[in-house]
Amino acid sequence: MNKPKLVICDIDATLVVKHKTLTERAKKAIQKLREKGVYFGIASGRPLYQIRENIKEWGYDDFDCVIGLNGGSVWDGIHKKEYSFYPMKKEWLKETYELMKDFPTEPSLYRDGKEMFLRESTLSEIARNFYANGNVSISEGLDDFLGYDTGKIMYRLYKEEDMPPIEAWVKNHPNKNWVGFKTGPVLIEFCDKNCNKGFGTKEFCRLNNIDLADVIAFGDTSNDNEMLEIAGTGVCMLNGSDDTKAVADIITDKICDDDGWADFIETHVLPLFE
């Protein structure tokens, strides 16, 4: 494992317990990395504006790298510039809707700084209650919902046990333009085939002359795989999915709930600078 110039992490179930704040131990680990001159970044399927709200809630002004929409957006905190790549075209959104319409799911996407649902449902209400600022909207109908290019489209399930057949259905219906993948126990997402966290990481490194061999990337599930594969060292959390463990170079000793990320930084990364 090389002494890193960039450490980049997925958020939920990797850096933090889902929808929780950073622990003090994790904050100290980030501080020590930055004191050693290591850039620190996070990568998520969420849009940049949501991620940067999280960063401020955690007590930071900014991070060096923020990758949103599974690689569709990149914030270069070093040069204070935002980049966008590979949106889902509206005709592709319609194709995913046809693929998923017979399953018990609720589609949503991001538009105008809000998560837009096709219709009111218990899932849209859950989302509305989750967002502190109420950033949820309802479309004016299917033509409106599917009528604009966007970063990605999501399908939320009502029950976790419905995931296996839906995930298998998506995998058995590949498309030349877009890809679908599970990003949580009750969430399937679709984005441009060229768009993933690995691509976003490559772009940030290209912009800042960082060798990928000097990147340590952390993740826990399928939409982290490309990021772990392209990094010099890819680390999967002990609580991670089997496919992500298979592409990782290292698996942490502890799960996310036990501060597994901070433990790995303390035990395996910071000693590289001694």
Short mmCIF file of C-alpha atoms in Angstrom, two decimals:
data_model
loop_
_atom_site.label_atom_id
_atom_site.label_comp_id
_atom_site.label_asym_id
_atom_site.label_seq_id
_atom_site.Cartn_x
_atom_site.Cartn_y
_atom_site.Cartn_z
CA MET A 1 0.00 0.00 0.00
CA ASN A 2 1.47 3.33 -1.10
CA LYS A 3 1.59 6.37 1.11
CA PRO A 4 -1.60 8.07 -0.14
CA LYS A 5 -2.03 11.48 -1.72
CA LEU A 6 -5.83 11.05 -1.76
CA VAL A 7 -8.16 9.12 0.53
CA ILE A 8 -11.68 8.91 -0.84
CA CYS A 9 -14.67 7.25 0.82
CA ASP A 10 -18.24 6.28 0.19
CA ILE A 11 -20.51 7.79 2.85
CA ASP A 12 -23.27 5.50 4.17
CA ALA A 13 -22.11 2.20 5.71
CA THR A 14 -18.48 3.18 4.99
CA LEU A 15 -17.57 6.52 6.56
CA VAL A 16 -20.72 6.87 8.68
CA VAL A 17 -23.59 4.74 9.87
CA LYS A 18 -26.41 5.57 7.45
CA HIS A 19 -27.85 9.05 7.96
CA LYS A 20 -25.68 9.62 11.04
CA THR A 21 -22.97 12.20 11.61
CA LEU A 22 -19.22 11.65 11.63
CA THR A 23 -17.88 10.27 14.87
CA GLU A 24 -15.23 12.24 16.74
CA ARG A 25 -12.80 9.43 16.05
CA ALA A 26 -13.41 9.74 12.29
CA LYS A 27 -12.99 13.52 12.47
CA LYS A 28 -9.63 13.10 14.19
CA ALA A 29 -8.56 10.62 11.51
CA ILE A 30 -9.49 13.11 8.76
CA GLN A 31 -7.60 15.87 10.58
CA LYS A 32 -4.48 13.72 10.88
CA LEU A 33 -4.62 12.79 7.19
CA ARG A 34 -4.88 16.43 6.17
CA GLU A 35 -2.03 17.37 8.52
CA LYS A 36 0.08 14.85 6.59
CA GLY A 37 -0.81 16.62 3.34
CA VAL A 38 -3.29 13.98 2.18
CA TYR A 39 -6.30 15.17 0.22
CA PHE A 40 -9.60 13.87 1.59
CA GLY A 41 -12.79 13.29 -0.37
CA ILE A 42 -16.16 11.56 -0.34
CA ALA A 43 -18.15 9.87 -3.09
CA SER A 44 -21.89 9.23 -3.15
CA GLY A 45 -24.90 8.66 -5.33
CA ARG A 46 -26.44 11.83 -3.90
CA PRO A 47 -26.25 15.16 -5.73
CA LEU A 48 -23.45 17.53 -4.83
CA TYR A 49 -25.69 20.04 -3.06
CA GLN A 50 -26.89 17.35 -0.63
CA ILE A 51 -23.40 16.05 0.05
CA ARG A 52 -22.03 19.51 0.68
CA GLU A 53 -24.88 20.15 3.13
CA ASN A 54 -23.74 17.01 4.98
CA ILE A 55 -20.16 18.29 5.02
CA LYS A 56 -21.26 21.55 6.65
CA GLU A 57 -23.45 19.66 9.15
CA TRP A 58 -20.32 17.70 10.11
CA GLY A 59 -18.54 20.98 10.88
CA TYR A 60 -16.40 21.43 7.76
CA ASP A 61 -16.38 24.21 5.20
CA ASP A 62 -15.40 21.85 2.41
CA PHE A 63 -13.51 18.71 1.43
CA ASP A 64 -10.84 18.50 -1.25
CA CYS A 65 -12.89 16.21 -3.48
CA VAL A 66 -16.62 15.52 -3.62
CA ILE A 67 -18.04 13.05 -6.13
CA GLY A 68 -21.82 13.06 -6.56
CA LEU A 69 -24.40 11.16 -8.61
CA ASN A 70 -22.13 8.11 -8.74
CA GLY A 71 -19.51 10.02 -10.70
CA GLY A 72 -21.83 12.27 -12.70
CA SER A 73 -20.69 15.33 -10.75
CA VAL A 74 -17.29 16.26 -9.32
CA TRP A 75 -16.43 19.13 -7.00
CA ASP A 76 -12.73 19.99 -7.11
CA GLY A 77 -12.29 21.67 -3.73
CA ILE A 78 -8.69 22.50 -4.50
CA HIS A 79 -9.55 24.72 -7.47
CA LYS A 80 -13.14 25.45 -6.34
CA LYS A 81 -14.68 24.19 -9.58
CA GLU A 82 -17.64 21.91 -10.32
CA TYR A 83 -17.86 19.50 -13.26
CA SER A 84 -20.78 17.49 -14.66
CA PHE A 85 -20.62 14.37 -16.84
CA TYR A 86 -22.85 11.83 -18.59
CA PRO A 87 -26.48 12.63 -17.69
CA MET A 88 -29.23 10.07 -18.21
CA LYS A 89 -31.08 11.08 -21.39
CA LYS A 90 -34.86 11.35 -21.16
CA GLU A 91 -35.37 8.47 -23.60
CA TRP A 92 -33.25 6.28 -21.32
CA LEU A 93 -35.37 7.28 -18.32
CA LYS A 94 -38.40 6.00 -20.21
CA GLU A 95 -36.64 2.71 -20.90
CA THR A 96 -35.92 2.17 -17.20
CA TYR A 97 -39.54 3.02 -16.38
CA GLU A 98 -40.78 0.36 -18.80
CA LEU A 99 -38.32 -2.11 -17.29
CA MET A 100 -39.47 -1.43 -13.72
CA LYS A 101 -43.16 -0.54 -14.03
CA ASP A 102 -44.51 -3.96 -13.00
CA PHE A 103 -42.56 -4.04 -9.74
CA PRO A 104 -43.72 -2.50 -6.42
CA THR A 105 -41.39 0.49 -6.51
CA GLU A 106 -41.62 4.27 -6.53
CA PRO A 107 -39.36 6.17 -8.96
CA SER A 108 -37.65 9.43 -8.10
CA LEU A 109 -34.96 11.70 -9.55
CA TYR A 110 -33.25 14.98 -8.76
CA ARG A 111 -34.46 18.22 -10.34
CA ASP A 112 -34.09 21.87 -9.37
CA GLY A 113 -32.46 21.09 -6.03
CA LYS A 114 -35.17 18.65 -4.93
CA GLU A 115 -35.88 14.95 -5.05
CA MET A 116 -38.86 14.60 -7.36
CA PHE A 117 -41.24 11.64 -7.07
CA LEU A 118 -43.61 10.57 -9.80
CA ARG A 119 -46.52 10.51 -7.36
CA GLU A 120 -47.42 10.86 -3.71
CA SER A 121 -46.83 7.68 -1.73
CA THR A 122 -45.73 6.53 1.67
CA LEU A 123 -42.16 6.55 0.31
CA SER A 124 -42.39 10.16 -0.87
CA GLU A 125 -43.74 11.08 2.55
CA ILE A 126 -40.86 9.28 4.27
CA ALA A 127 -38.44 11.24 2.08
CA ARG A 128 -40.23 14.51 2.85
CA ASN A 129 -39.92 13.85 6.58
CA PHE A 130 -36.27 12.86 6.20
CA TYR A 131 -35.14 16.04 4.47
CA ALA A 132 -34.82 18.75 7.10
CA ASN A 133 -35.65 21.41 4.51
CA GLY A 134 -38.51 19.45 2.95
CA ASN A 135 -36.75 19.23 -0.42
CA VAL A 136 -39.23 16.84 -2.05
CA SER A 137 -41.51 17.59 -5.00
CA ILE A 138 -44.16 15.66 -6.95
CA SER A 139 -44.18 15.68 -10.74
CA GLU A 140 -47.08 16.93 -12.83
CA GLY A 141 -47.38 13.51 -14.46
CA LEU A 142 -45.37 10.87 -16.28
CA ASP A 143 -44.51 13.07 -19.28
CA ASP A 144 -43.16 15.76 -16.96
CA PHE A 145 -41.33 13.26 -14.77
CA LEU A 146 -39.53 11.58 -17.69
CA GLY A 147 -39.25 14.67 -19.84
CA TYR A 148 -35.80 16.01 -18.94
CA ASP A 149 -32.25 14.67 -18.92
CA THR A 150 -30.97 14.15 -15.38
CA GLY A 151 -28.07 12.64 -13.48
CA LYS A 152 -29.78 9.38 -12.54
CA ILE A 153 -33.13 7.79 -11.74
CA MET A 154 -33.90 5.83 -8.57
CA TYR A 155 -36.50 3.18 -7.76
CA ARG A 156 -37.34 2.75 -4.08
CA LEU A 157 -38.81 -0.52 -2.83
CA TYR A 158 -41.43 -0.88 -0.13
CA LYS A 159 -39.97 -4.12 1.25
CA GLU A 160 -36.41 -5.35 1.45
CA GLU A 161 -37.47 -8.89 0.57
CA ASP A 162 -38.57 -7.67 -2.88
CA MET A 163 -34.99 -6.79 -3.79
CA PRO A 164 -33.58 -10.18 -4.95
CA PRO A 165 -36.04 -10.72 -7.85
CA ILE A 166 -35.84 -7.06 -8.90
CA GLU A 167 -32.04 -7.03 -8.77
CA ALA A 168 -31.96 -10.26 -10.82
CA TRP A 169 -34.41 -8.78 -13.35
CA VAL A 170 -32.24 -5.70 -13.83
CA LYS A 171 -29.07 -7.77 -14.24
CA ASN A 172 -30.79 -9.98 -16.81
CA HIS A 173 -31.85 -6.97 -18.91
CA PRO A 174 -28.63 -5.11 -19.69
CA ASN A 175 -28.64 -2.00 -21.85
CA LYS A 176 -25.93 -0.54 -24.11
CA ASN A 177 -26.42 2.99 -22.74
CA TRP A 178 -27.19 2.72 -19.04
CA VAL A 179 -26.64 0.41 -16.09
CA GLY A 180 -28.77 -0.43 -13.07
CA PHE A 181 -27.46 -1.52 -9.69
CA LYS A 182 -28.45 -1.92 -6.05
CA THR A 183 -27.21 0.88 -3.80
CA GLY A 184 -29.09 -0.02 -0.62
CA PRO A 185 -31.43 -2.67 0.82
CA VAL A 186 -34.45 -0.99 -0.82
CA LEU A 187 -32.91 1.11 -3.60
CA ILE A 188 -32.07 0.42 -7.26
CA GLU A 189 -30.47 3.19 -9.34
CA PHE A 190 -29.82 3.69 -13.05
CA CYS A 191 -27.17 5.94 -14.59
CA ASP A 192 -25.15 6.33 -17.78
CA LYS A 193 -22.92 3.32 -18.37
CA ASN A 194 -19.84 5.56 -18.47
CA CYS A 195 -20.68 7.10 -15.11
CA ASN A 196 -19.38 5.63 -11.86
CA LYS A 197 -17.39 6.64 -8.81
CA GLY A 198 -14.24 5.28 -10.41
CA PHE A 199 -14.67 7.66 -13.34
CA GLY A 200 -15.21 10.59 -10.97
CA THR A 201 -12.10 9.66 -9.01
CA LYS A 202 -10.05 9.46 -12.21
CA GLU A 203 -11.26 12.90 -13.28
CA PHE A 204 -10.34 14.49 -9.96
CA CYS A 205 -6.91 12.86 -10.06
CA ARG A 206 -6.38 13.97 -13.67
CA LEU A 207 -7.27 17.54 -12.77
CA ASN A 208 -4.84 17.53 -9.86
CA ASN A 209 -1.96 15.41 -11.21
CA ILE A 210 -2.47 12.60 -8.71
CA ASP A 211 -1.30 9.11 -9.65
CA LEU A 212 -4.07 6.56 -9.10
CA ALA A 213 -1.49 4.35 -7.43
CA ASP A 214 -1.44 6.95 -4.63
CA VAL A 215 -5.19 6.72 -3.96
CA ILE A 216 -6.81 4.72 -1.18
CA ALA A 217 -10.55 4.25 -1.78
CA PHE A 218 -13.10 2.90 0.70
CA GLY A 219 -16.55 1.45 -0.03
CA ASP A 220 -19.11 -1.13 0.97
CA THR A 221 -21.39 -1.97 -1.97
CA SER A 222 -21.76 -2.39 -5.71
CA ASN A 223 -21.68 1.26 -6.78
CA ASP A 224 -18.27 1.56 -5.07
CA ASN A 225 -16.68 -1.28 -7.06
CA GLU A 226 -15.17 0.73 -9.91
CA MET A 227 -13.69 3.22 -7.45
CA LEU A 228 -12.02 0.44 -5.47
CA GLU A 229 -10.78 -1.21 -8.66
CA ILE A 230 -9.04 1.86 -10.12
CA ALA A 231 -7.47 3.00 -6.83
CA GLY A 232 -3.97 1.93 -5.91
CA THR A 233 -5.52 0.39 -2.80
CA GLY A 234 -9.21 -0.50 -2.69
CA VAL A 235 -10.61 -1.18 0.78
CA CYS A 236 -14.00 -2.78 1.46
CA MET A 237 -15.66 -2.54 4.82
CA LEU A 238 -16.13 -5.74 6.80
CA ASN A 239 -19.90 -5.10 6.53
CA GLY A 240 -19.62 -4.77 2.72
CA SER A 241 -21.35 -6.81 0.02
CA ASP A 242 -19.70 -9.93 -1.38
CA ASP A 243 -19.13 -8.43 -4.84
CA THR A 244 -17.34 -5.43 -3.34
CA LYS A 245 -15.18 -7.60 -1.12
CA ALA A 246 -14.23 -9.57 -4.23
CA VAL A 247 -12.78 -6.52 -6.02
CA ALA A 248 -11.10 -5.01 -2.95
CA ASP A 249 -7.43 -5.34 -2.11
CA ILE A 250 -8.09 -5.23 1.63
CA ILE A 251 -11.09 -5.76 3.94
CA THR A 252 -11.28 -3.76 7.17
CA ASP A 253 -11.01 -5.47 10.53
CA LYS A 254 -14.15 -3.77 11.85
CA ILE A 255 -17.57 -2.85 10.49
CA CYS A 256 -18.78 0.70 9.92
CA ASP A 257 -20.84 0.66 13.13
CA ASP A 258 -17.63 0.05 15.11
CA ASP A 259 -15.78 2.95 13.44
CA GLY A 260 -14.12 0.56 11.03
CA TRP A 261 -12.97 3.33 8.69
CA ALA A 262 -11.24 5.36 11.40
CA ASP A 263 -9.74 2.17 12.83
CA PHE A 264 -8.23 1.31 9.45
CA ILE A 265 -6.81 4.81 9.01
CA GLU A 266 -5.24 4.71 12.48
CA THR A 267 -3.92 1.16 12.16
CA HIS A 268 -2.82 0.92 8.53
CA VAL A 269 -2.61 4.35 6.86
CA LEU A 270 -1.19 6.86 9.35
CA PRO A 271 1.75 4.52 10.23
CA LEU A 272 2.87 4.88 6.59
CA PHE A 273 3.91 8.45 7.43
CA GLU A 274 6.04 7.53 10.44
#
